Amino acid sequence: MTSTSLDEILPEAGAFCVMDRGYVDFERRYIFTLSAAFFVVRTKSNVLLQRRYSPPVDKTTGVRSDHTVILTAIDSAKAHPKQFWRVSDLDVTTRKRFQVSH
């Protein structure tokens, strides 16, 4: 799916759209938020976020962190002004760490 393909999708409440890390169109992601749909993407390392809340996690499950965050870069924050969720997970087999946001 290309980023322009998302223009053809009308997000439905409860639906999930999963994209790769290269996708950073916060305006389109915000449309999913407003529609009560979920947009899941691996977080790029250069996305500027500020943590708002961090509940405790059970690290035996592989989850390393669970944060409620907001975007802090001016253009990104204008495009997606609401907070969203980011989780960091460790694959115990490969020892790779993943960060996912929705």
Phi, psi and omega in degrees: 000133176268166181296328178287339176297331180295336177296336182270351183262127173263108183297137177253147178305130178087352180284154177242136171241123182247125182233164179279170185301332183290352185269114183228032179277091185291333178295315178294320178299323181294326176301321177296318179300314181294336181268005183061029174256169183246137178239113185249129181211145172290130185287130174287149184290339183264007177284127183272116183233155172234128180286134178254325184206143179222101176286160177295149178234155175267099185292347177290345179274352184101340179289128180259327177204154179220107187238145163264128187227165170231155174283143182244343175291136189304309182295319179294317180295326176293321182287328181222082187282349181269157176289157175216183190250141176224133179234144175246132185229145177247122174282110187293336180284311184265348184064023177268142179256137179236141172240128182234141176232153173210000000 
